[in-house]
Amino acid sequence: MTTRTNGRSCRAPGSGRSTTGIPTGSSGSTCIRRTCKRRISEYFDNVTVVSTQSASGLDFMIGVYFYYTVQGLLVSKMYETAKDIALNLVYLVEKYGFVLNGARSYYTNRSQPPLLSSMILDIYMATGDMVFVKRAFPSLLKEHSFWMSGVHNVAIMDNHGRLHNLSRYQAMWNKPRPESATIDEELASKLTSTAAKENFYHQVASTAESGWDFSSRWMRNSSDMTTLTTSYIIPVDLNTFILKMEQDITFFAKLIGESTISERFSEASKARHNAIESVLWNSDMEQWLDYWLPIDGNCQGVYQWKSNSQNRIIFASNFVPLWLNAQHSGLERLVDEAKSVKVMNSLKASGLVQPAGIATSLSNTGQQWDFPNGWAPLQHLIVEGLLRSGSEEARKFAEDIATRWVRTNYDAYKATGAMHEKYDVEACGKSGGGGEYKPQTGFGWSNGVILSFLEEFGWPQDKEMCCSS
C-alpha cells in the first residue's frame, strides 16, 4: 500500500529487504610553546594520497567521515574501495605520524578522532584479508604513539591514590585556521593581548581536531566562542576511541603472531578502561562525563581528581562508551550488562531522544554540534553500543532510534533529492542548521550509517516511514 504525506509517496524503496555544571577559570595560555610558520603552500596544497577515495561531501576530504563511509561500502560489498580509503589514511600516518584532520597541507598541525583501527578491523572482519592487516599494523602503532605523546597525555590521581593516564585534543597551532581565517580573526578581535588571541586560535584548532566544531561542550560560556577551552578537557569519546584502538591492536597483534605487542596493548587497554571508569564515570547520573582541567596557565605533572571537575551537562558523547563492548572474540566486555542497562535507562530519561533521532545536546546555542541537530556518527555509535550490550530490550531501543533516523533521512531525501550532513531531530524530515558554513549535502557518513542500519534491521515494513504533515 502507498500512502502520501505532503504530496510525496511513502512506499518503501525496493522490495523492503535490505541487502545491505562546568568549572570556570581564567583563560590562561596553553602549556605548550610552539613556533608556527605560515607558508603559502599551507593554504592551497592538497596532500597527495595513494588511492582513489569516495568523497564525504563536495567541500570535505576529512578522514573521520570516511570511517562511517566505509560502513556503507562494506554493506555494499565494495571491499576494494573500502581498503583504498583505509590505505590512504595509513599513508598519512606513515608520512606525518597521525591521520590528518583533512587531506590539505594546512591540516598537518592537527589530527581527528582516531577511528583508523576500527576501520581496519571492520574491513578485516568483512574480508579476512591478513595481508591488508599486516600492511596497516605498523601505522596503528605509530598513531597510538601520537595520542600517548606528552602534549596529549594527562595524568590524574584519583581519591584512592591511583594514577591514571588519559588523553585530550591538543592541536599544534596558534594562528587562525587557514580554511576559516576571516572568521577566527573576527572572533579574536575582541581579545586584547597577543597571548589571549594565540590561545583562542589554539583552542579553535583543537576543537576542530575533535570533530565537534563547534559546541557548547567546549565552552565555559556557551554564548561566547572565545571561551573555548578544549585542550583543558579530557573527552569521553576521544578516550573511548583510543581504548578501542588499544583493543584492536591487541587483537591484530595476536592475529599476526606478535604476542609481546598483544600483551602490552592488552594491559594498556585495561589501564585506560580503569582510568575511564575512575575519572569519567558518574554513578549518580549513570553516564560518563567529560573532565575539566584547571585553566590556570600552569602545567601540572599530575592533577588531583575532583568530582566537581566533571561536566554534568548532558551530551550524546556521554553515552559513547557503550560502543566499547568487544566485537571480536577473545576480549573481555568493557561495559557489563548491568551497567549497560543503567546507561540505557539514563539515555532514555536524558531528553536526547527526539522524534527524529538523538540530539547532540540539550542546549540550543546556534552551534551545529548542539540541539536540535543530530549527526549520523552519534546515532551509529549509540545504536551499535546498544546492540553490543546483548539484551533484547537494548536491541529494541536501538532499532527504535535507527528507525527514527532512517525515517527523517528518507523523508528529507524525498523532499530535497539529497542526503544531508546533519538533521534537525526535533522535526522529522528536516535538515540541520547552525555552524560557520553552509550545510553540506552528499554525504558520506549519512549514507554509510543509513546503509548500516538497513543492513542490521531491514526496511521497517510495519512502521510509518513518512513524517506526519
Coordinates of C-alpha atoms in Angstrom, one line a residue:
M1 CA 0.0 0.0 0.0
T2 CA 1.2 3.5 -0.8
T3 CA 0.3 6.5 1.3
R4 CA 1.1 10.1 0.7
T5 CA 2.2 12.9 3.0
N6 CA 2.7 16.4 1.7
G7 CA 2.3 15.0 -1.8
R8 CA 5.2 12.5 -1.5
S9 CA 5.0 8.8 -1.8
C10 CA 5.6 6.8 1.3
R11 CA 6.2 3.5 -0.5
A12 CA 9.3 1.7 0.7
P13 CA 12.1 1.6 -1.8
G14 CA 12.7 -1.7 -3.5
S15 CA 11.3 -4.9 -2.0
G16 CA 11.7 -3.9 1.6
R17 CA 14.5 -6.4 2.1
S18 CA 17.9 -4.8 2.8
T19 CA 20.9 -6.4 1.1
T20 CA 22.8 -4.2 2.8
G21 CA 27.7 22.3 35.6
I22 CA 31.2 23.4 34.2
P23 CA 34.1 24.7 36.3
T24 CA 35.4 28.1 35.3
G25 CA 38.8 29.8 35.5
S26 CA 41.0 32.4 33.8
S27 CA 41.7 31.9 30.1
G28 CA 45.4 31.5 30.7
S29 CA 47.7 30.3 28.0
T30 CA 48.4 26.8 26.7
C31 CA 51.2 24.9 28.4
I32 CA 52.9 24.3 25.1
R33 CA 55.0 26.9 23.3
R34 CA 55.1 26.5 19.6
T35 CA 56.8 28.2 16.7
C36 CA 54.2 28.3 13.9
K37 CA 55.3 29.3 10.5
R38 CA 52.8 30.3 7.8
R39 CA 53.7 29.1 4.3
I40 CA 51.7 30.0 1.2
S41 CA 51.6 26.3 0.3
E42 CA 49.8 25.5 3.6
Y43 CA 46.8 27.5 2.3
F44 CA 46.5 25.9 -1.1
D45 CA 48.0 22.5 -1.4
N46 CA 46.2 19.2 -1.2
V47 CA 48.1 16.3 0.4
T48 CA 48.9 13.7 -2.1
V49 CA 47.4 10.3 -1.2
V50 CA 47.8 6.9 -2.9
S51 CA 44.3 5.7 -3.9
T52 CA 41.0 7.0 -5.2
Q53 CA 38.5 7.9 -2.5
S54 CA 34.8 8.3 -2.0
A55 CA 34.2 11.9 -1.0
S56 CA 32.0 12.8 2.0
G57 CA 30.7 16.0 0.5
L58 CA 31.9 18.4 -2.1
D59 CA 33.8 20.6 0.4
F60 CA 35.1 17.8 2.6
M61 CA 38.1 15.5 2.4
I62 CA 38.2 14.8 6.2
G63 CA 39.3 11.4 7.4
V64 CA 36.9 10.9 10.3
Y65 CA 34.0 11.0 7.8
F66 CA 35.5 8.0 6.0
Y67 CA 35.0 5.6 8.9
Y68 CA 31.3 5.9 8.5
T69 CA 31.5 5.9 4.7
V70 CA 33.3 2.6 4.9
Q71 CA 30.4 1.2 6.9
G72 CA 28.3 1.7 3.8
L73 CA 30.9 0.4 1.4
L74 CA 31.2 -2.8 3.4
V75 CA 27.4 -3.3 3.4
S76 CA 27.6 -2.7 -0.4
K77 CA 30.4 -5.2 -0.7
M78 CA 32.7 -2.6 -2.2
Y79 CA 35.6 -4.1 -0.3
E80 CA 38.4 -2.8 -2.5
T81 CA 37.1 0.8 -2.3
A82 CA 37.0 0.5 1.5
K83 CA 40.6 -0.8 1.5
D84 CA 41.7 2.1 -0.7
I85 CA 40.2 4.6 1.7
A86 CA 41.9 2.9 4.7
L87 CA 45.2 2.7 3.0
N88 CA 45.1 6.5 2.2
L89 CA 44.8 7.1 5.9
V90 CA 47.6 4.6 6.6
Y91 CA 49.7 6.5 4.2
L92 CA 49.1 9.7 6.1
V93 CA 50.2 8.1 9.3
E94 CA 53.3 6.8 7.7
K95 CA 54.2 10.2 6.4
Y96 CA 53.0 12.5 9.2
G97 CA 52.7 10.3 12.3
F98 CA 48.9 10.6 12.6
V99 CA 45.8 10.9 10.5
L100 CA 45.5 14.5 9.4
N101 CA 42.3 16.5 10.1
G102 CA 41.9 16.5 6.3
A103 CA 43.8 16.0 3.1
R104 CA 45.2 19.5 3.0
S105 CA 48.8 20.5 3.8
Y106 CA 47.4 23.2 6.3
Y107 CA 45.9 20.3 8.3
T108 CA 49.3 18.9 9.2
N109 CA 49.1 20.6 12.6
R110 CA 46.0 18.7 13.9
S111 CA 44.5 15.2 13.8
Q112 CA 41.0 14.0 14.2
P113 CA 39.1 11.4 16.3
P114 CA 41.2 8.2 16.0
L115 CA 39.0 5.6 14.2
L116 CA 41.5 4.1 11.8
S117 CA 42.0 0.9 13.8
S118 CA 38.2 0.4 13.9
M119 CA 38.1 0.9 10.1
I120 CA 40.8 -1.7 9.7
L121 CA 39.0 -4.1 12.0
D122 CA 35.7 -3.8 10.2
I123 CA 37.4 -4.4 6.8
Y124 CA 39.2 -7.4 8.1
M125 CA 36.0 -8.9 9.7
A126 CA 34.3 -8.5 6.3
T127 CA 37.2 -9.8 4.1
G128 CA 39.6 -11.8 6.2
D129 CA 42.4 -10.1 4.4
M130 CA 45.5 -10.7 6.5
V131 CA 47.9 -9.0 4.0
F132 CA 45.8 -5.8 4.5
V133 CA 46.1 -6.1 8.3
K134 CA 49.8 -6.6 8.2
R135 CA 50.2 -3.6 5.8
A136 CA 48.2 -1.4 8.2
F137 CA 49.5 -2.7 11.5
P138 CA 52.7 -0.5 11.9
S139 CA 50.7 2.6 11.3
L140 CA 48.3 1.7 14.1
L141 CA 51.2 1.5 16.5
K142 CA 52.5 4.8 15.2
E143 CA 49.1 6.5 15.6
H144 CA 48.8 5.2 19.1
S145 CA 52.2 6.7 20.0
F146 CA 50.9 10.1 18.7
W147 CA 48.0 10.0 21.1
M148 CA 50.2 8.9 24.0
S149 CA 52.7 11.7 23.5
G150 CA 53.3 14.3 26.2
V151 CA 51.1 17.0 24.6
H152 CA 48.1 14.7 24.6
N153 CA 48.6 12.7 27.8
V154 CA 47.1 13.9 31.1
A155 CA 47.9 12.2 34.4
I156 CA 45.1 12.2 37.1
M157 CA 45.4 10.9 40.6
D158 CA 42.1 9.5 42.0
N159 CA 41.0 9.7 45.6
H160 CA 42.4 6.2 46.3
G161 CA 45.9 7.3 45.3
R162 CA 45.8 5.5 41.9
L163 CA 47.4 7.2 38.9
H164 CA 45.6 7.3 35.6
N165 CA 46.6 8.4 32.2
L166 CA 44.0 9.8 29.7
S167 CA 44.2 11.8 26.5
R168 CA 43.0 15.2 25.2
Y169 CA 42.8 17.1 22.0
Q170 CA 45.8 19.4 21.5
A171 CA 46.4 20.9 18.1
M172 CA 49.9 22.2 17.3
W173 CA 48.7 25.6 16.0
N174 CA 48.1 29.0 17.5
K175 CA 47.1 31.1 14.4
P176 CA 43.8 31.5 12.5
R177 CA 42.8 28.3 10.7
P178 CA 43.7 28.8 7.0
E179 CA 40.3 27.5 5.9
S180 CA 38.4 29.9 8.2
A181 CA 40.9 32.7 8.9
T182 CA 38.5 35.6 8.5
I183 CA 36.0 34.1 11.0
D184 CA 38.7 33.3 13.5
E185 CA 40.3 36.8 13.2
E186 CA 36.9 38.5 13.6
L187 CA 36.1 36.5 16.8
A188 CA 39.6 37.1 18.2
S189 CA 39.3 40.9 17.6
K190 CA 37.5 41.3 21.0
L191 CA 40.6 39.9 22.8
T192 CA 43.2 42.5 23.7
S193 CA 46.5 40.6 24.1
T194 CA 48.5 38.6 21.6
A195 CA 48.7 35.7 24.1
A196 CA 45.0 35.6 24.5
K197 CA 44.5 35.6 20.7
E198 CA 47.0 32.8 20.3
N199 CA 45.4 30.8 23.0
F200 CA 42.0 31.3 21.3
Y201 CA 43.4 30.2 17.9
H202 CA 44.9 27.1 19.6
Q203 CA 41.6 26.2 21.2
V204 CA 39.7 26.7 17.9
A205 CA 42.1 24.3 16.1
S206 CA 41.9 21.8 19.0
T207 CA 38.1 21.9 18.8
A208 CA 38.3 21.2 15.0
E209 CA 40.5 18.3 15.9
S210 CA 37.7 16.9 18.0
G211 CA 35.2 16.9 15.0
W212 CA 32.7 18.7 17.2
D213 CA 33.3 22.2 15.7
F214 CA 31.6 23.8 17.4
S215 CA 29.6 23.0 20.5
S216 CA 28.8 24.4 23.9
R217 CA 30.6 21.3 25.2
W218 CA 33.9 23.0 24.8
M219 CA 33.0 26.5 26.1
R220 CA 33.0 28.0 29.6
N221 CA 30.3 30.4 28.3
S222 CA 28.1 28.9 25.7
S223 CA 27.3 32.2 24.1
D224 CA 31.0 33.3 23.7
M225 CA 33.2 31.4 21.3
T226 CA 36.3 33.0 22.8
T227 CA 35.8 30.9 25.9
L228 CA 36.6 27.6 24.1
T229 CA 38.8 25.5 26.4
T230 CA 39.0 22.2 24.5
S231 CA 42.7 21.4 25.3
Y232 CA 41.8 21.6 29.0
I233 CA 39.1 18.9 28.7
I234 CA 39.5 15.1 28.9
P235 CA 36.8 14.0 26.5
V236 CA 34.8 10.8 27.0
D237 CA 34.6 9.9 23.3
L238 CA 38.3 10.5 22.5
N239 CA 39.3 8.1 25.3
T240 CA 36.7 5.6 24.1
F241 CA 38.2 5.7 20.7
I242 CA 41.8 5.2 22.0
L243 CA 40.7 2.4 24.2
K244 CA 39.0 0.8 21.2
M245 CA 42.3 1.3 19.3
E246 CA 44.2 -0.5 22.1
Q247 CA 41.7 -3.4 22.0
D248 CA 42.0 -3.6 18.2
I249 CA 45.8 -3.6 18.3
T250 CA 45.7 -6.3 21.0
F251 CA 43.6 -8.4 18.6
F252 CA 45.6 -7.7 15.5
A253 CA 48.9 -8.4 17.2
K254 CA 47.7 -11.8 18.4
L255 CA 46.4 -12.5 14.9
I256 CA 49.7 -11.9 13.2
G257 CA 51.8 -13.6 15.9
E258 CA 53.2 -10.5 17.8
S259 CA 52.4 -11.9 21.2
T260 CA 54.6 -9.3 23.1
I261 CA 52.8 -6.4 21.5
S262 CA 49.5 -8.1 22.1
E263 CA 50.2 -8.5 25.8
R264 CA 51.4 -4.9 26.1
F265 CA 48.3 -3.4 24.5
S266 CA 46.0 -5.7 26.5
E267 CA 47.5 -4.2 29.6
A268 CA 47.2 -0.7 28.1
S269 CA 43.5 -1.2 27.3
K270 CA 42.8 -2.4 30.9
A271 CA 44.6 0.6 32.3
R272 CA 42.7 3.0 30.1
H273 CA 39.4 1.3 31.0
N274 CA 40.2 1.7 34.7
A275 CA 41.0 5.3 34.0
I276 CA 37.7 6.0 32.2
E277 CA 35.8 4.3 35.0
S278 CA 37.7 6.1 37.8
V279 CA 37.9 9.6 36.2
L280 CA 34.9 9.9 33.9
W281 CA 32.1 7.7 35.2
N282 CA 29.4 9.4 37.3
S283 CA 27.3 6.9 39.3
D284 CA 24.6 9.4 40.1
M285 CA 23.9 10.3 36.5
E286 CA 24.9 6.8 35.2
Q287 CA 26.8 8.4 32.4
W288 CA 30.4 9.1 31.5
L289 CA 31.3 12.8 31.8
D290 CA 34.0 14.9 30.3
Y291 CA 36.6 16.0 32.9
W292 CA 37.7 19.7 33.0
L293 CA 41.3 20.5 34.0
P294 CA 42.2 23.7 35.9
I295 CA 42.6 26.6 33.5
D296 CA 45.4 28.4 35.3
G297 CA 48.1 28.5 32.6
N298 CA 50.3 26.2 34.7
C299 CA 51.5 22.8 33.7
Q300 CA 50.8 20.3 36.4
G301 CA 52.6 17.0 36.3
V302 CA 49.7 15.2 38.0
Y303 CA 46.2 16.5 38.5
Q304 CA 44.2 15.5 41.6
W305 CA 40.7 14.2 40.7
K306 CA 37.8 16.4 41.9
S307 CA 34.1 15.4 41.5
N308 CA 33.1 19.0 40.6
S309 CA 35.5 18.9 37.6
Q310 CA 33.2 16.5 35.8
N311 CA 30.9 18.4 33.3
R312 CA 27.4 17.4 34.4
I313 CA 25.8 18.8 31.3
I314 CA 24.2 16.2 29.1
F315 CA 25.7 15.5 25.7
A316 CA 25.3 12.5 23.4
S317 CA 29.0 11.8 23.9
N318 CA 28.3 10.8 27.5
F319 CA 26.9 7.5 26.1
V320 CA 29.6 6.6 23.6
P321 CA 31.5 4.1 25.8
L322 CA 28.6 1.7 25.3
W323 CA 30.3 1.1 21.9
L324 CA 33.2 -0.5 23.7
N325 CA 31.7 -3.9 24.1
A326 CA 34.0 -6.2 22.2
Q327 CA 33.0 -7.1 18.7
H328 CA 35.9 -9.6 18.2
S329 CA 36.3 -12.8 20.2
G330 CA 38.8 -13.3 23.0
L331 CA 38.4 -9.9 24.6
E332 CA 36.5 -9.1 27.7
R333 CA 33.4 -7.0 27.8
L334 CA 34.3 -3.5 29.0
V335 CA 30.7 -2.4 29.8
D336 CA 28.9 -5.3 31.6
E337 CA 25.2 -6.0 31.1
A338 CA 24.1 -4.5 34.4
K339 CA 25.9 -1.2 33.6
S340 CA 24.6 -1.2 30.1
V341 CA 21.0 -1.3 31.4
K342 CA 21.7 1.6 33.7
V343 CA 23.2 3.7 30.9
M344 CA 20.4 2.8 28.5
N345 CA 17.8 3.9 31.1
S346 CA 19.8 7.1 31.6
L347 CA 19.8 7.8 27.9
K348 CA 16.0 7.2 27.7
A349 CA 15.5 9.7 30.5
S350 CA 18.1 12.2 29.3
G351 CA 15.9 14.2 26.9
L352 CA 18.3 13.5 24.0
V353 CA 16.0 11.0 22.2
Q354 CA 13.9 13.1 19.9
P355 CA 11.3 12.3 17.2
A356 CA 14.0 12.1 14.5
G357 CA 16.9 10.6 16.4
I358 CA 19.4 11.5 19.2
A359 CA 20.2 15.2 19.7
T360 CA 23.8 16.2 20.2
S361 CA 23.0 18.2 23.3
L362 CA 20.0 19.8 25.1
S363 CA 21.3 23.4 24.6
N364 CA 20.1 25.4 21.6
T365 CA 23.1 27.7 21.2
G366 CA 23.2 28.1 17.4
Q367 CA 26.3 25.9 17.2
Q368 CA 26.0 23.0 14.9
W369 CA 27.1 20.4 17.5
D370 CA 24.2 21.3 19.8
F371 CA 20.5 21.0 19.9
P372 CA 18.4 20.4 17.8
N373 CA 21.0 18.9 15.4
G374 CA 21.6 15.2 15.2
W375 CA 24.6 13.7 13.4
A376 CA 24.9 10.3 11.8
P377 CA 28.1 9.3 13.7
L378 CA 26.5 9.7 17.1
Q379 CA 23.4 7.7 16.0
H380 CA 25.7 4.9 14.8
L381 CA 27.9 4.8 17.9
I382 CA 25.0 4.7 20.3
V383 CA 22.9 2.2 18.3
E384 CA 26.0 -0.1 17.9
G385 CA 26.6 0.2 21.6
L386 CA 23.1 -0.8 22.5
L387 CA 23.3 -3.7 20.1
R388 CA 26.5 -4.9 21.6
S389 CA 25.1 -4.8 25.1
G390 CA 23.4 -8.1 24.4
S391 CA 19.9 -7.6 25.9
E392 CA 16.7 -7.8 23.9
E393 CA 15.4 -4.5 25.4
A394 CA 18.6 -2.7 24.3
R395 CA 18.1 -4.1 20.8
K396 CA 14.6 -2.9 20.6
F397 CA 15.7 0.6 21.8
A398 CA 18.5 0.6 19.2
E399 CA 16.0 -0.3 16.5
D400 CA 13.7 2.4 17.6
I401 CA 16.5 5.0 17.3
A402 CA 17.6 3.7 14.0
T403 CA 14.0 3.8 12.6
R404 CA 13.6 7.4 13.7
W405 CA 16.9 8.2 11.9
V406 CA 16.1 6.3 8.7
R407 CA 12.7 8.0 8.6
T408 CA 14.0 11.5 8.8
N409 CA 16.7 10.8 6.2
Y410 CA 14.2 9.2 3.9
D411 CA 11.7 12.0 4.1
A412 CA 14.3 14.7 3.7
Y413 CA 15.8 12.9 0.7
K414 CA 12.4 12.8 -1.0
A415 CA 11.9 16.5 -0.3
T416 CA 15.3 17.7 -1.4
G417 CA 16.8 14.9 -3.6
A418 CA 19.9 14.9 -1.3
M419 CA 21.4 13.3 1.8
H420 CA 22.5 15.9 4.4
E421 CA 25.4 16.0 6.8
K422 CA 23.1 16.7 9.8
Y423 CA 19.4 16.7 10.6
D424 CA 17.1 18.6 13.0
V425 CA 15.9 15.8 15.2
E426 CA 13.1 17.8 16.7
A427 CA 11.3 17.9 13.3
C428 CA 11.2 14.8 11.2
G429 CA 12.4 15.2 7.6
K430 CA 14.3 18.5 8.2
S431 CA 18.0 19.0 7.6
G432 CA 20.0 20.7 10.3
G433 CA 21.5 24.2 10.5
G434 CA 23.8 26.3 12.5
G435 CA 27.6 26.5 12.3
E436 CA 30.0 28.6 10.4
Y437 CA 29.5 27.2 6.9
K438 CA 26.6 26.4 4.6
P439 CA 25.1 22.9 5.5
Q440 CA 26.5 20.3 3.2
T441 CA 24.9 17.6 1.2
G442 CA 26.4 14.4 -0.2
F443 CA 27.1 13.0 2.4
G444 CA 29.4 10.1 3.1
W445 CA 28.7 9.4 6.7
S446 CA 24.9 9.9 6.4
N447 CA 24.9 7.4 3.5
G448 CA 27.1 4.9 5.3
V449 CA 25.1 5.0 8.6
I450 CA 21.8 4.5 6.8
L451 CA 23.1 1.5 4.9
S452 CA 24.5 0.1 8.1
F453 CA 21.1 0.5 9.8
L454 CA 19.2 -1.1 6.9
E455 CA 21.7 -4.0 6.9
E456 CA 21.1 -4.6 10.6
F457 CA 17.3 -4.0 10.9
G458 CA 16.0 -4.2 7.3
W459 CA 13.4 -1.7 6.0
P460 CA 10.8 -1.1 8.7
Q461 CA 7.9 -2.7 6.9
D462 CA 5.5 -2.4 9.9
K463 CA 6.2 1.3 10.6
E464 CA 5.0 4.5 9.0
M465 CA 8.1 5.9 7.2
C466 CA 6.7 9.2 6.2
C467 CA 6.9 12.2 8.6
S468 CA 3.4 13.4 9.6
S469 CA 2.2 16.6 8.0

